[in-house]
Coordinates of C-alpha atoms in Angstrom, one line a residue:
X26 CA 7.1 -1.2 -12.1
X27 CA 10.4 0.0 -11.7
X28 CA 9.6 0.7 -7.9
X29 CA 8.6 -2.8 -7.4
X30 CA 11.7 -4.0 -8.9
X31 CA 13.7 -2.0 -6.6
X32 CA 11.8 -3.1 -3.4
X33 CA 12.0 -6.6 -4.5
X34 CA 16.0 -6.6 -5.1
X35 CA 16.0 -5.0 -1.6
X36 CA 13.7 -7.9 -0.5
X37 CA 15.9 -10.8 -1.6
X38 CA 19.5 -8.7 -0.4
X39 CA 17.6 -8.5 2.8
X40 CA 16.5 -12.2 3.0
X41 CA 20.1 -13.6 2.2
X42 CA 21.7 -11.1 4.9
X43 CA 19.1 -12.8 7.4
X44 CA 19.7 -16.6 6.3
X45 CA 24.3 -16.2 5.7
X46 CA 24.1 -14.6 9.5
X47 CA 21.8 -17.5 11.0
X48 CA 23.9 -19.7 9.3
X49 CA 27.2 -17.8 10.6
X50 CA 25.5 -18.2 13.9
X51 CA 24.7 -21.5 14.2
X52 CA 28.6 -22.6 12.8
X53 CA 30.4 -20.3 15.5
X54 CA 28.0 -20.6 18.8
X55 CA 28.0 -23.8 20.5
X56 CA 25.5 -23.0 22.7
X57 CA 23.0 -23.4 19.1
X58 CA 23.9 -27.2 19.7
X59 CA 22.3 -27.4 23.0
X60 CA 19.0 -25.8 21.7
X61 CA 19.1 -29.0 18.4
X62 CA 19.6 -31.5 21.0
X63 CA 16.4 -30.3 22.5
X64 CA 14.3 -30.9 19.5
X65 CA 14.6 -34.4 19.5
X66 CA 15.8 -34.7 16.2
X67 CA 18.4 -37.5 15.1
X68 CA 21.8 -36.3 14.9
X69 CA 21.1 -33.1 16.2
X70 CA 24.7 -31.8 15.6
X71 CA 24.4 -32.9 12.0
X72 CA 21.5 -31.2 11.2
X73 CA 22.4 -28.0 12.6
X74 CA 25.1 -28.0 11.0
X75 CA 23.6 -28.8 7.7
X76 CA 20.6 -26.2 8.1
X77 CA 23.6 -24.1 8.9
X78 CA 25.5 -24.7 5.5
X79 CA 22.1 -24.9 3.5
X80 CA 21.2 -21.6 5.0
X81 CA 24.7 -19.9 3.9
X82 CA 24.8 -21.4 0.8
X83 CA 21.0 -20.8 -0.5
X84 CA 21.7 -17.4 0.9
X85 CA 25.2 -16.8 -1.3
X86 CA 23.4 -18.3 -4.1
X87 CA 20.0 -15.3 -3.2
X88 CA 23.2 -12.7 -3.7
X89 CA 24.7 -14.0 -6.7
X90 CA 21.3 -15.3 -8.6
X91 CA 22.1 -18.4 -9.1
X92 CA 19.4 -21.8 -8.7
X93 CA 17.0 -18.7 -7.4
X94 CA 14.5 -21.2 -7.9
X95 CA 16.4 -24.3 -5.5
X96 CA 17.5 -21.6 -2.9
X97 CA 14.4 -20.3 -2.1
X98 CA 12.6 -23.7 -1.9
X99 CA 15.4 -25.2 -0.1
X100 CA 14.9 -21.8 2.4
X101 CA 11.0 -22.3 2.3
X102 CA 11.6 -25.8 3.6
X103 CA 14.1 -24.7 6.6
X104 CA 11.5 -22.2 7.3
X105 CA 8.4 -24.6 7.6
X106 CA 10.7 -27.1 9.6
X107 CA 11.7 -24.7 12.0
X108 CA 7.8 -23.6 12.4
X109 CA 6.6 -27.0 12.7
X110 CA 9.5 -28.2 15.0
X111 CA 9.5 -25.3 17.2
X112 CA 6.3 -23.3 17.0
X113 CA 4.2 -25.2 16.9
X114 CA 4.7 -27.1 20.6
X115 CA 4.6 -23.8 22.0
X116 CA 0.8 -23.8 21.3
X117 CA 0.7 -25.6 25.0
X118 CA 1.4 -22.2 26.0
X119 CA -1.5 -21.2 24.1
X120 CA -1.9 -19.8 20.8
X121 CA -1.2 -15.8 21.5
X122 CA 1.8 -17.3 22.3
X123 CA 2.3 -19.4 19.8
X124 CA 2.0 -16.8 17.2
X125 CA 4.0 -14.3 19.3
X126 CA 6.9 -17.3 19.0
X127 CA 6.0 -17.9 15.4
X128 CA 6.0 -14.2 14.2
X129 CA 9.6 -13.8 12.8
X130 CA 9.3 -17.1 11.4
X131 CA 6.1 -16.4 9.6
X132 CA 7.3 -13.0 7.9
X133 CA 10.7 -14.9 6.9
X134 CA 8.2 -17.5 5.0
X135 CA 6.4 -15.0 3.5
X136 CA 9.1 -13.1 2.3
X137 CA 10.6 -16.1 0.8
X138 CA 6.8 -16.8 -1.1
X139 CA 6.9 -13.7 -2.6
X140 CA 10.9 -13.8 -3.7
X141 CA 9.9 -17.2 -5.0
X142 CA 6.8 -15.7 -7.1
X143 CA 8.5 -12.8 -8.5
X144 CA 12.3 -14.0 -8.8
X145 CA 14.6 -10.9 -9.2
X146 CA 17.6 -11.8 -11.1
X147 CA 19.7 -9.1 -11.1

């Protein structure tokens, strides 16, 4: 039990390390913009940059354990959106592809899954 414990506080340190520096990321590099405004989204600016604040903050609030519960659904929602908005058109390329594109999206998902099941608080 206590290994468990330890591997899922490593687990959620890990994830909020991953989702404060794609956050970070998408705040200081402009060149993030170019890739929203190719998604077709409305206001593409906007939502990058509020993915980008939702990212940082959900993942402050992973570090501190606080509103595990909102952080890692609000996370679980960024991670299905990215999927659906930019995975899956890559099946045209065909689906090895696809999953090849997908892959680090996927495992952030599942991370965030099990985080969500098992919610270490301290």
């Amino acid at each position: 039990m206590e290994r468990s414990f330890h591997i899922l506080k490593f687990l959620k340190f890990t994830v909020a390390f991953v989702f404060i520096t794609s956050g970070l990321m998408k705040v200081v590099n402009t060149e993030l913009a170019d890739y929203f405004a190719g998604l077709a989204l409305p206001y593409p600016l906007e939502t990058m940059y509020t993915v980008a604040w939702v990212e940082i903050a959900a993942g402050l609030l992973l570090l501190f354990n606080k509103y595990m519960k909102t952080a890692l659904l609000a996370l679980m929602v960024i991670m299905i959106g990215a999927l659906v908005l930019t995975k899956i058109p890559a099946l045209h390329a065909g689906f090895i592809h696809a999953l090849f594109s997908a892959r680090l999206d996927i495992v952030m998902l599942v991370l965030l899954m099990i985080l969500f099941r098992f919610r270490v608080t301290t």
